[in-house]
Amino acid sequence: MEEKKAYKCEDDILCGVNRPKDVANMTDFEKKHIPVISAPDKVKRDEEFDVKIEVGKIVSHPNEAGHFIQWVELYSGDTFLTRAYFNGGSSYPEVTFRVKLSHSHGFLKAWAMCNLHGLWQAEKPIEIE
Ligand SMILES: [Fe+2]
């Protein structure tokens, strides 16, 4: 009789949030999906600044009806800031958001959703003075 393998979320790409297993040695698959956050290291409280998020910057991700990045979200810590949608084929997962922060959570967080490969997360430290 075949024994059933215990289900583990970390073995399922569609369960939970995916992060690179080893940031210094990412696989091409991880590089395709991880959002890249470009933002200042330090900003002034309540002063507007730009945050750019790109998916597929390191290794290009497919952008077609059957396989594409559906959306990206930007957070300050775990506080939601904004979201952008893409259609798979004619819009690209590269977006710049203008935001301001009234207090620090210590880092910006981006989530990117691939329609086939689930949710991917990146973080970038940011200081508020
Ligand atoms: Fe994908």
mmCIF file of N, CA and C and ligand atoms in Angstrom:
data_model
loop_
_atom_site.group_PDB
_atom_site.id
_atom_site.type_symbol
_atom_site.label_atom_id
_atom_site.label_comp_id
_atom_site.label_asym_id
_atom_site.label_seq_id
_atom_site.Cartn_x
_atom_site.Cartn_y
_atom_site.Cartn_z
ATOM 1 N N MET A 1 0.841 -1.198 0.000
ATOM 2 C CA MET A 1 0.000 0.000 0.000
ATOM 3 C C MET A 1 0.883 1.257 0.000
ATOM 4 N N GLU A 2 0.547 2.175 -0.887
ATOM 5 C CA GLU A 2 1.354 3.391 -1.002
ATOM 6 C C GLU A 2 1.064 4.343 0.167
ATOM 7 N N GLU A 3 2.133 4.826 0.753
ATOM 8 C CA GLU A 3 1.973 5.749 1.880
ATOM 9 C C GLU A 3 1.870 7.181 1.349
ATOM 10 N N LYS A 4 0.938 7.951 1.860
ATOM 11 C CA LYS A 4 0.777 9.345 1.431
ATOM 12 C C LYS A 4 1.821 10.228 2.094
ATOM 13 N N LYS A 5 2.457 11.069 1.270
ATOM 14 C CA LYS A 5 3.459 12.000 1.785
ATOM 15 C C LYS A 5 2.735 13.129 2.528
ATOM 16 N N ALA A 6 3.268 13.504 3.661
ATOM 17 C CA ALA A 6 2.652 14.603 4.422
ATOM 18 C C ALA A 6 2.732 15.888 3.614
ATOM 19 N N TYR A 7 1.634 16.651 3.594
ATOM 20 C CA TYR A 7 1.593 17.888 2.844
ATOM 21 C C TYR A 7 2.347 18.984 3.581
ATOM 22 N N LYS A 8 3.252 19.650 2.856
ATOM 23 C CA LYS A 8 3.988 20.772 3.450
ATOM 24 C C LYS A 8 3.838 21.985 2.548
ATOM 25 N N CYS A 9 3.386 23.112 3.129
ATOM 26 C CA CYS A 9 3.171 24.330 2.354
ATOM 27 C C CYS A 9 4.448 24.771 1.645
ATOM 28 N N GLU A 10 5.607 24.649 2.310
ATOM 29 C CA GLU A 10 6.854 25.148 1.711
ATOM 30 C C GLU A 10 7.253 24.380 0.450
ATOM 31 N N ASP A 11 6.655 23.220 0.219
ATOM 32 C CA ASP A 11 6.935 22.459 -1.004
ATOM 33 C C ASP A 11 5.978 22.815 -2.133
ATOM 34 N N ASP A 12 4.969 23.654 -1.840
ATOM 35 C CA ASP A 12 3.942 24.005 -2.821
ATOM 36 C C ASP A 12 4.082 25.479 -3.183
ATOM 37 N N ILE A 13 4.445 25.735 -4.432
ATOM 38 C CA ILE A 13 4.690 27.116 -4.874
ATOM 39 C C ILE A 13 3.430 27.985 -4.787
ATOM 40 N N LEU A 14 2.257 27.364 -4.808
ATOM 41 C CA LEU A 14 1.006 28.131 -4.754
ATOM 42 C C LEU A 14 0.482 28.306 -3.327
ATOM 43 N N CYS A 15 1.256 27.867 -2.356
ATOM 44 C CA CYS A 15 0.858 27.993 -0.954
ATOM 45 C C CYS A 15 1.744 29.048 -0.285
ATOM 46 N N GLY A 16 1.134 30.056 0.304
ATOM 47 C CA GLY A 16 1.907 31.061 1.030
ATOM 48 C C GLY A 16 2.655 32.006 0.110
ATOM 49 N N VAL A 17 3.730 32.582 0.620
ATOM 50 C CA VAL A 17 4.512 33.594 -0.100
ATOM 51 C C VAL A 17 5.885 33.005 -0.423
ATOM 52 N N ASN A 18 6.287 33.139 -1.688
ATOM 53 C CA ASN A 18 7.598 32.626 -2.106
ATOM 54 C C ASN A 18 8.676 33.686 -1.954
ATOM 55 N N ARG A 19 9.792 33.256 -1.437
ATOM 56 C CA ARG A 19 10.982 34.107 -1.338
ATOM 57 C C ARG A 19 12.158 33.279 -1.847
ATOM 58 N N PRO A 20 13.225 33.933 -2.303
ATOM 59 C CA PRO A 20 14.390 33.145 -2.729
ATOM 60 C C PRO A 20 14.920 32.314 -1.563
ATOM 61 N N LYS A 21 15.303 31.077 -1.843
ATOM 62 C CA LYS A 21 15.836 30.210 -0.776
ATOM 63 C C LYS A 21 17.198 30.725 -0.316
ATOM 64 N N ASP A 22 18.005 31.210 -1.284
ATOM 65 C CA ASP A 22 19.329 31.758 -0.974
ATOM 66 C C ASP A 22 19.501 33.013 -1.842
ATOM 67 N N VAL A 23 19.354 34.197 -1.221
ATOM 68 C CA VAL A 23 19.344 35.458 -1.974
ATOM 69 C C VAL A 23 20.623 35.640 -2.797
ATOM 70 N N ALA A 24 21.750 35.162 -2.287
ATOM 71 C CA ALA A 24 23.032 35.331 -2.987
ATOM 72 C C ALA A 24 23.154 34.391 -4.181
ATOM 73 N N ASN A 25 22.353 33.342 -4.204
ATOM 74 C CA ASN A 25 22.435 32.346 -5.291
ATOM 75 C C ASN A 25 21.037 31.975 -5.780
ATOM 76 N N MET A 26 20.318 32.990 -6.298
ATOM 77 C CA MET A 26 18.956 32.731 -6.760
ATOM 78 C C MET A 26 18.964 31.893 -8.033
ATOM 79 N N THR A 27 17.977 31.019 -8.153
ATOM 80 C CA THR A 27 17.789 30.252 -9.393
ATOM 81 C C THR A 27 17.187 31.191 -10.445
ATOM 82 N N ASP A 28 17.260 30.793 -11.721
ATOM 83 C CA ASP A 28 16.629 31.598 -12.777
ATOM 84 C C ASP A 28 15.123 31.704 -12.543
ATOM 85 N N PHE A 29 14.531 30.641 -12.046
ATOM 86 C CA PHE A 29 13.089 30.650 -11.754
ATOM 87 C C PHE A 29 12.765 31.715 -10.701
ATOM 88 N N GLU A 30 13.595 31.800 -9.667
ATOM 89 C CA GLU A 30 13.396 32.828 -8.633
ATOM 90 C C GLU A 30 13.636 34.222 -9.207
ATOM 91 N N LYS A 31 14.686 34.353 -10.021
ATOM 92 C CA LYS A 31 15.004 35.661 -10.627
ATOM 93 C C LYS A 31 13.881 36.159 -11.527
ATOM 94 N N LYS A 32 13.167 35.249 -12.186
ATOM 95 C CA LYS A 32 12.049 35.624 -13.060
ATOM 96 C C LYS A 32 10.892 36.224 -12.279
ATOM 97 N N HIS A 33 10.717 35.777 -11.049
ATOM 98 C CA HIS A 33 9.500 36.114 -10.309
ATOM 99 C C HIS A 33 9.679 37.141 -9.200
ATOM 100 N N ILE A 34 10.887 37.303 -8.732
ATOM 101 C CA ILE A 34 11.077 38.186 -7.574
ATOM 102 C C ILE A 34 10.919 39.654 -8.009
ATOM 103 N N PRO A 35 10.059 40.413 -7.311
ATOM 104 C CA PRO A 35 9.960 41.835 -7.646
ATOM 105 C C PRO A 35 11.221 42.575 -7.211
ATOM 106 N N VAL A 36 11.634 43.528 -8.027
ATOM 107 C CA VAL A 36 12.803 44.342 -7.685
ATOM 108 C C VAL A 36 12.297 45.731 -7.306
ATOM 109 N N ILE A 37 12.647 46.176 -6.105
ATOM 110 C CA ILE A 37 12.189 47.471 -5.591
ATOM 111 C C ILE A 37 13.313 48.480 -5.723
ATOM 112 N N SER A 38 13.026 49.603 -6.388
ATOM 113 C CA SER A 38 13.984 50.716 -6.450
ATOM 114 C C SER A 38 13.365 51.891 -5.711
ATOM 115 N N ALA A 39 14.039 52.338 -4.657
ATOM 116 C CA ALA A 39 13.550 53.447 -3.833
ATOM 117 C C ALA A 39 14.735 54.038 -3.083
ATOM 118 N N PRO A 40 14.585 55.281 -2.611
ATOM 119 C CA PRO A 40 15.679 55.862 -1.822
ATOM 120 C C PRO A 40 15.914 55.051 -0.540
ATOM 121 N N ASP A 41 17.151 55.098 -0.039
ATOM 122 C CA ASP A 41 17.462 54.413 1.217
ATOM 123 C C ASP A 41 16.898 55.183 2.404
ATOM 124 N N LYS A 42 16.755 56.517 2.196
ATOM 125 C CA LYS A 42 16.294 57.384 3.275
ATOM 126 C C LYS A 42 15.359 58.436 2.689
ATOM 127 N N VAL A 43 14.224 58.687 3.346
ATOM 128 C CA VAL A 43 13.288 59.723 2.888
ATOM 129 C C VAL A 43 12.892 60.587 4.077
ATOM 130 N N LYS A 44 12.293 61.742 3.753
ATOM 131 C CA LYS A 44 11.813 62.638 4.809
ATOM 132 C C LYS A 44 10.357 62.305 5.123
ATOM 133 N N ARG A 45 10.008 62.374 6.388
ATOM 134 C CA ARG A 45 8.639 62.125 6.840
ATOM 135 C C ARG A 45 7.642 62.998 6.060
ATOM 136 N N ASP A 46 6.559 62.403 5.575
ATOM 137 C CA ASP A 46 5.473 63.087 4.860
ATOM 138 C C ASP A 46 5.930 63.798 3.584
ATOM 139 N N GLU A 47 7.053 63.381 3.027
ATOM 140 C CA GLU A 47 7.504 63.955 1.765
ATOM 141 C C GLU A 47 7.410 62.891 0.665
ATOM 142 N N GLU A 48 6.828 63.285 -0.480
ATOM 143 C CA GLU A 48 6.594 62.322 -1.559
ATOM 144 C C GLU A 48 7.907 61.796 -2.138
ATOM 145 N N PHE A 49 7.874 60.534 -2.527
ATOM 146 C CA PHE A 49 9.011 59.929 -3.234
ATOM 147 C C PHE A 49 8.493 58.808 -4.131
ATOM 148 N N ASP A 50 9.348 58.389 -5.077
ATOM 149 C CA ASP A 50 8.963 57.355 -6.038
ATOM 150 C C ASP A 50 9.499 55.989 -5.619
ATOM 151 N N VAL A 51 8.664 54.987 -5.819
ATOM 152 C CA VAL A 51 9.078 53.597 -5.627
ATOM 153 C C VAL A 51 8.773 52.852 -6.928
ATOM 154 N N LYS A 52 9.811 52.305 -7.531
ATOM 155 C CA LYS A 52 9.626 51.538 -8.778
ATOM 156 C C LYS A 52 9.667 50.047 -8.457
ATOM 157 N N ILE A 53 8.748 49.309 -9.030
ATOM 158 C CA ILE A 53 8.729 47.851 -8.871
ATOM 159 C C ILE A 53 8.772 47.229 -10.259
ATOM 160 N N GLU A 54 9.692 46.299 -10.434
ATOM 161 C CA GLU A 54 9.832 45.586 -11.713
ATOM 162 C C GLU A 54 9.903 44.089 -11.445
ATOM 163 N N VAL A 55 9.166 43.333 -12.236
ATOM 164 C CA VAL A 55 9.250 41.871 -12.160
ATOM 165 C C VAL A 55 9.849 41.384 -13.474
ATOM 166 N N GLY A 56 10.819 40.493 -13.386
ATOM 167 C CA GLY A 56 11.493 40.010 -14.585
ATOM 168 C C GLY A 56 12.650 40.892 -14.985
ATOM 169 N N LYS A 57 13.108 41.713 -14.050
ATOM 170 C CA LYS A 57 14.226 42.616 -14.343
ATOM 171 C C LYS A 57 15.538 41.829 -14.449
ATOM 172 N N ILE A 58 15.681 40.829 -13.591
ATOM 173 C CA ILE A 58 16.946 40.087 -13.535
ATOM 174 C C ILE A 58 16.964 39.017 -14.634
ATOM 175 N N VAL A 59 15.892 38.235 -14.709
ATOM 176 C CA VAL A 59 15.674 37.269 -15.795
ATOM 177 C C VAL A 59 14.246 37.502 -16.264
ATOM 178 N N SER A 60 14.066 37.702 -17.557
ATOM 179 C CA SER A 60 12.762 38.056 -18.109
ATOM 180 C C SER A 60 11.688 37.011 -17.808
ATOM 181 N N HIS A 61 10.516 37.495 -17.386
ATOM 182 C CA HIS A 61 9.366 36.617 -17.123
ATOM 183 C C HIS A 61 8.450 36.645 -18.352
ATOM 184 N N PRO A 62 7.831 35.510 -18.725
ATOM 185 C CA PRO A 62 6.889 35.529 -19.857
ATOM 186 C C PRO A 62 5.781 36.558 -19.644
ATOM 187 N N ASN A 63 5.302 37.131 -20.735
ATOM 188 C CA ASN A 63 4.193 38.082 -20.672
ATOM 189 C C ASN A 63 3.234 37.757 -21.817
ATOM 190 N N GLU A 64 2.403 36.748 -21.587
ATOM 191 C CA GLU A 64 1.439 36.286 -22.602
ATOM 192 C C GLU A 64 0.170 35.869 -21.869
ATOM 193 N N ALA A 65 -0.913 35.669 -22.631
ATOM 194 C CA ALA A 65 -2.215 35.403 -22.012
ATOM 195 C C ALA A 65 -2.177 34.234 -21.026
ATOM 196 N N GLY A 66 -1.376 33.197 -21.320
ATOM 197 C CA GLY A 66 -1.366 32.011 -20.469
ATOM 198 C C GLY A 66 -0.410 32.070 -19.299
ATOM 199 N N HIS A 67 0.490 33.035 -19.308
ATOM 200 C CA HIS A 67 1.506 33.111 -18.250
ATOM 201 C C HIS A 67 1.973 34.549 -18.124
ATOM 202 N N PHE A 68 1.617 35.172 -17.031
ATOM 203 C CA PHE A 68 1.982 36.584 -16.866
ATOM 204 C C PHE A 68 1.892 36.989 -15.396
ATOM 205 N N ILE A 69 2.440 38.152 -15.098
ATOM 206 C CA ILE A 69 2.331 38.738 -13.758
ATOM 207 C C ILE A 69 1.005 39.497 -13.712
ATOM 208 N N GLN A 70 0.127 39.081 -12.806
ATOM 209 C CA GLN A 70 -1.223 39.652 -12.740
ATOM 210 C C GLN A 70 -1.250 41.004 -12.040
ATOM 211 N N TRP A 71 -0.469 41.143 -10.962
ATOM 212 C CA TRP A 71 -0.465 42.401 -10.223
ATOM 213 C C TRP A 71 0.762 42.491 -9.336
ATOM 214 N N VAL A 72 1.066 43.708 -8.929
ATOM 215 C CA VAL A 72 2.070 43.928 -7.883
ATOM 216 C C VAL A 72 1.442 44.831 -6.823
ATOM 217 N N GLU A 73 1.845 44.627 -5.600
ATOM 218 C CA GLU A 73 1.398 45.456 -4.483
ATOM 219 C C GLU A 73 2.615 45.995 -3.753
ATOM 220 N N LEU A 74 2.442 47.183 -3.181
ATOM 221 C CA LEU A 74 3.505 47.800 -2.395
ATOM 222 C C LEU A 74 3.010 48.030 -0.970
ATOM 223 N N TYR A 75 3.838 47.669 -0.012
ATOM 224 C CA TYR A 75 3.535 47.836 1.407
ATOM 225 C C TYR A 75 4.670 48.584 2.094
ATOM 226 N N SER A 76 4.337 49.294 3.180
ATOM 227 C CA SER A 76 5.338 49.779 4.114
ATOM 228 C C SER A 76 5.240 48.849 5.313
ATOM 229 N N GLY A 77 6.245 48.018 5.504
ATOM 230 C CA GLY A 77 6.091 46.931 6.472
ATOM 231 C C GLY A 77 4.942 46.052 6.010
ATOM 232 N N ASP A 78 3.927 45.874 6.862
ATOM 233 C CA ASP A 78 2.749 45.098 6.473
ATOM 234 C C ASP A 78 1.558 45.999 6.156
ATOM 235 N N THR A 79 1.786 47.315 6.054
ATOM 236 C CA THR A 79 0.708 48.259 5.744
ATOM 237 C C THR A 79 0.585 48.459 4.240
ATOM 238 N N PHE A 80 -0.587 48.131 3.691
ATOM 239 C CA PHE A 80 -0.820 48.256 2.248
ATOM 240 C C PHE A 80 -0.735 49.707 1.797
ATOM 241 N N LEU A 81 -0.029 49.953 0.687
ATOM 242 C CA LEU A 81 0.046 51.299 0.110
ATOM 243 C C LEU A 81 -0.677 51.378 -1.230
ATOM 244 N N THR A 82 -0.391 50.449 -2.152
ATOM 245 C CA THR A 82 -0.990 50.560 -3.491
ATOM 246 C C THR A 82 -0.817 49.274 -4.278
ATOM 247 N N ARG A 83 -1.528 49.219 -5.430
ATOM 248 C CA ARG A 83 -1.530 48.012 -6.258
ATOM 249 C C ARG A 83 -1.655 48.411 -7.725
ATOM 250 N N ALA A 84 -1.044 47.640 -8.625
ATOM 251 C CA ALA A 84 -1.187 47.838 -10.074
ATOM 252 C C ALA A 84 -1.485 46.492 -10.720
ATOM 253 N N TYR A 85 -2.374 46.497 -11.725
ATOM 254 C CA TYR A 85 -2.773 45.287 -12.452
ATOM 255 C C TYR A 85 -2.165 45.269 -13.848
ATOM 256 N N PHE A 86 -1.922 44.064 -14.354
ATOM 257 C CA PHE A 86 -1.394 43.888 -15.715
ATOM 258 C C PHE A 86 -2.247 42.854 -16.437
ATOM 259 N N ASN A 87 -2.265 42.916 -17.776
ATOM 260 C CA ASN A 87 -3.228 42.086 -18.495
ATOM 261 C C ASN A 87 -2.655 40.860 -19.182
ATOM 262 N N GLY A 88 -1.347 40.685 -19.201
ATOM 263 C CA GLY A 88 -0.791 39.506 -19.848
ATOM 264 C C GLY A 88 -0.740 39.666 -21.347
ATOM 265 N N GLY A 89 0.270 40.335 -21.828
ATOM 266 C CA GLY A 89 0.440 40.476 -23.269
ATOM 267 C C GLY A 89 0.743 41.897 -23.693
ATOM 268 N N SER A 90 -0.011 42.857 -23.179
ATOM 269 C CA SER A 90 0.200 44.221 -23.660
ATOM 270 C C SER A 90 0.497 45.232 -22.557
ATOM 271 N N SER A 91 0.557 44.814 -21.323
ATOM 272 C CA SER A 91 1.071 45.702 -20.271
ATOM 273 C C SER A 91 2.122 44.920 -19.486
ATOM 274 N N TYR A 92 3.106 45.640 -18.984
ATOM 275 C CA TYR A 92 4.276 44.992 -18.400
ATOM 276 C C TYR A 92 4.387 45.271 -16.907
ATOM 277 N N PRO A 93 4.862 44.287 -16.156
ATOM 278 C CA PRO A 93 4.964 44.443 -14.700
ATOM 279 C C PRO A 93 6.135 45.325 -14.289
ATOM 280 N N GLU A 94 6.013 46.580 -14.669
ATOM 281 C CA GLU A 94 7.011 47.595 -14.330
ATOM 282 C C GLU A 94 6.204 48.849 -14.023
ATOM 283 N N VAL A 95 6.276 49.328 -12.783
ATOM 284 C CA VAL A 95 5.412 50.430 -12.387
ATOM 285 C C VAL A 95 6.140 51.307 -11.359
ATOM 286 N N THR A 96 5.857 52.602 -11.429
ATOM 287 C CA THR A 96 6.404 53.527 -10.430
ATOM 288 C C THR A 96 5.242 54.146 -9.656
ATOM 289 N N PHE A 97 5.279 53.981 -8.348
ATOM 290 C CA PHE A 97 4.272 54.566 -7.459
ATOM 291 C C PHE A 97 4.860 55.784 -6.765
ATOM 292 N N ARG A 98 4.049 56.845 -6.605
ATOM 293 C CA ARG A 98 4.464 58.009 -5.819
ATOM 294 C C ARG A 98 3.777 57.877 -4.469
ATOM 295 N N VAL A 99 4.556 57.844 -3.422
ATOM 296 C CA VAL A 99 4.013 57.625 -2.078
ATOM 297 C C VAL A 99 4.662 58.587 -1.085
ATOM 298 N N LYS A 100 4.089 58.640 0.113
ATOM 299 C CA LYS A 100 4.744 59.320 1.232
ATOM 300 C C LYS A 100 4.445 58.517 2.487
ATOM 301 N N LEU A 101 5.351 58.600 3.442
ATOM 302 C CA LEU A 101 5.202 57.825 4.674
ATOM 303 C C LEU A 101 5.218 58.772 5.865
ATOM 304 N N SER A 102 4.300 58.523 6.803
ATOM 305 C CA SER A 102 4.254 59.360 7.995
ATOM 306 C C SER A 102 5.040 58.744 9.147
ATOM 307 N N HIS A 103 5.313 57.464 9.045
ATOM 308 C CA HIS A 103 6.158 56.814 10.051
ATOM 309 C C HIS A 103 6.816 55.587 9.432
ATOM 310 N N SER A 104 7.816 55.092 10.104
ATOM 311 C CA SER A 104 8.622 54.024 9.528
ATOM 312 C C SER A 104 8.201 52.650 10.020
ATOM 313 N N HIS A 105 8.208 51.695 9.091
ATOM 314 C CA HIS A 105 8.111 50.286 9.452
ATOM 315 C C HIS A 105 9.460 49.615 9.214
ATOM 316 N N GLY A 106 10.418 50.433 8.758
ATOM 317 C CA GLY A 106 11.769 49.913 8.562
ATOM 318 C C GLY A 106 12.049 49.355 7.184
ATOM 319 N N PHE A 107 10.976 48.970 6.456
ATOM 320 C CA PHE A 107 11.220 48.390 5.130
ATOM 321 C C PHE A 107 9.988 48.537 4.250
ATOM 322 N N LEU A 108 10.239 48.567 2.941
ATOM 323 C CA LEU A 108 9.170 48.467 1.944
ATOM 324 C C LEU A 108 9.076 47.004 1.538
ATOM 325 N N LYS A 109 7.879 46.579 1.225
ATOM 326 C CA LYS A 109 7.670 45.197 0.797
ATOM 327 C C LYS A 109 6.882 45.212 -0.508
ATOM 328 N N ALA A 110 7.293 44.399 -1.467
ATOM 329 C CA ALA A 110 6.542 44.250 -2.720
ATOM 330 C C ALA A 110 6.093 42.806 -2.854
ATOM 331 N N TRP A 111 4.849 42.642 -3.298
ATOM 332 C CA TRP A 111 4.332 41.325 -3.653
ATOM 333 C C TRP A 111 4.044 41.326 -5.136
ATOM 334 N N ALA A 112 4.378 40.243 -5.809
ATOM 335 C CA ALA A 112 4.059 40.065 -7.228
ATOM 336 C C ALA A 112 3.356 38.729 -7.396
ATOM 337 N N MET A 113 2.243 38.725 -8.155
ATOM 338 C CA MET A 113 1.465 37.510 -8.356
ATOM 339 C C MET A 113 1.595 37.018 -9.791
ATOM 340 N N CYS A 114 2.178 35.836 -9.964
ATOM 341 C CA CYS A 114 2.227 35.178 -11.273
ATOM 342 C C CYS A 114 1.007 34.265 -11.378
ATOM 343 N N ASN A 115 0.328 34.262 -12.530
ATOM 344 C CA ASN A 115 -0.896 33.461 -12.646
ATOM 345 C C ASN A 115 -0.607 31.961 -12.564
ATOM 346 N N LEU A 116 0.645 31.542 -12.837
ATOM 347 C CA LEU A 116 0.978 30.116 -12.755
ATOM 348 C C LEU A 116 1.830 29.762 -11.541
ATOM 349 N N HIS A 117 2.604 30.730 -11.052
ATOM 350 C CA HIS A 117 3.619 30.396 -10.051
ATOM 351 C C HIS A 117 3.478 31.126 -8.731
ATOM 352 N N GLY A 118 2.293 31.699 -8.493
ATOM 353 C CA GLY A 118 1.981 32.193 -7.164
ATOM 354 C C GLY A 118 2.589 33.526 -6.778
ATOM 355 N N LEU A 119 2.624 33.733 -5.475
ATOM 356 C CA LEU A 119 2.969 35.018 -4.870
ATOM 357 C C LEU A 119 4.444 35.074 -4.489
ATOM 358 N N TRP A 120 5.088 36.205 -4.857
ATOM 359 C CA TRP A 120 6.530 36.379 -4.622
ATOM 360 C C TRP A 120 6.774 37.680 -3.881
ATOM 361 N N GLN A 121 7.721 37.640 -2.974
ATOM 362 C CA GLN A 121 7.972 38.799 -2.102
ATOM 363 C C GLN A 121 9.414 39.264 -2.155
ATOM 364 N N ALA A 122 9.566 40.605 -2.123
ATOM 365 C CA ALA A 122 10.883 41.214 -1.933
ATOM 366 C C ALA A 122 10.734 42.338 -0.916
ATOM 367 N N GLU A 123 11.812 42.652 -0.244
ATOM 368 C CA GLU A 123 11.813 43.739 0.743
ATOM 369 C C GLU A 123 13.008 44.639 0.484
ATOM 370 N N LYS A 124 12.854 45.915 0.898
ATOM 371 C CA LYS A 124 13.959 46.860 0.809
ATOM 372 C C LYS A 124 13.930 47.747 2.040
ATOM 373 N N PRO A 125 15.026 47.812 2.782
ATOM 374 C CA PRO A 125 15.064 48.694 3.946
ATOM 375 C C PRO A 125 14.892 50.153 3.535
ATOM 376 N N ILE A 126 14.183 50.925 4.358
ATOM 377 C CA ILE A 126 14.052 52.359 4.103
ATOM 378 C C ILE A 126 13.988 53.075 5.455
ATOM 379 N N GLU A 127 14.700 54.178 5.511
ATOM 380 C CA GLU A 127 14.781 54.938 6.749
ATOM 381 C C GLU A 127 13.989 56.233 6.587
ATOM 382 N N ILE A 128 13.298 56.650 7.621
ATOM 383 C CA ILE A 128 12.557 57.916 7.577
ATOM 384 C C ILE A 128 13.177 58.870 8.585
ATOM 385 N N GLU A 129 13.480 60.097 8.084
ATOM 386 C CA GLU A 129 14.086 61.069 9.005
ATOM 387 C C GLU A 129 13.137 62.241 9.235
HETATM 388 FE FE FE B 1 5.619 32.673 -13.735
#
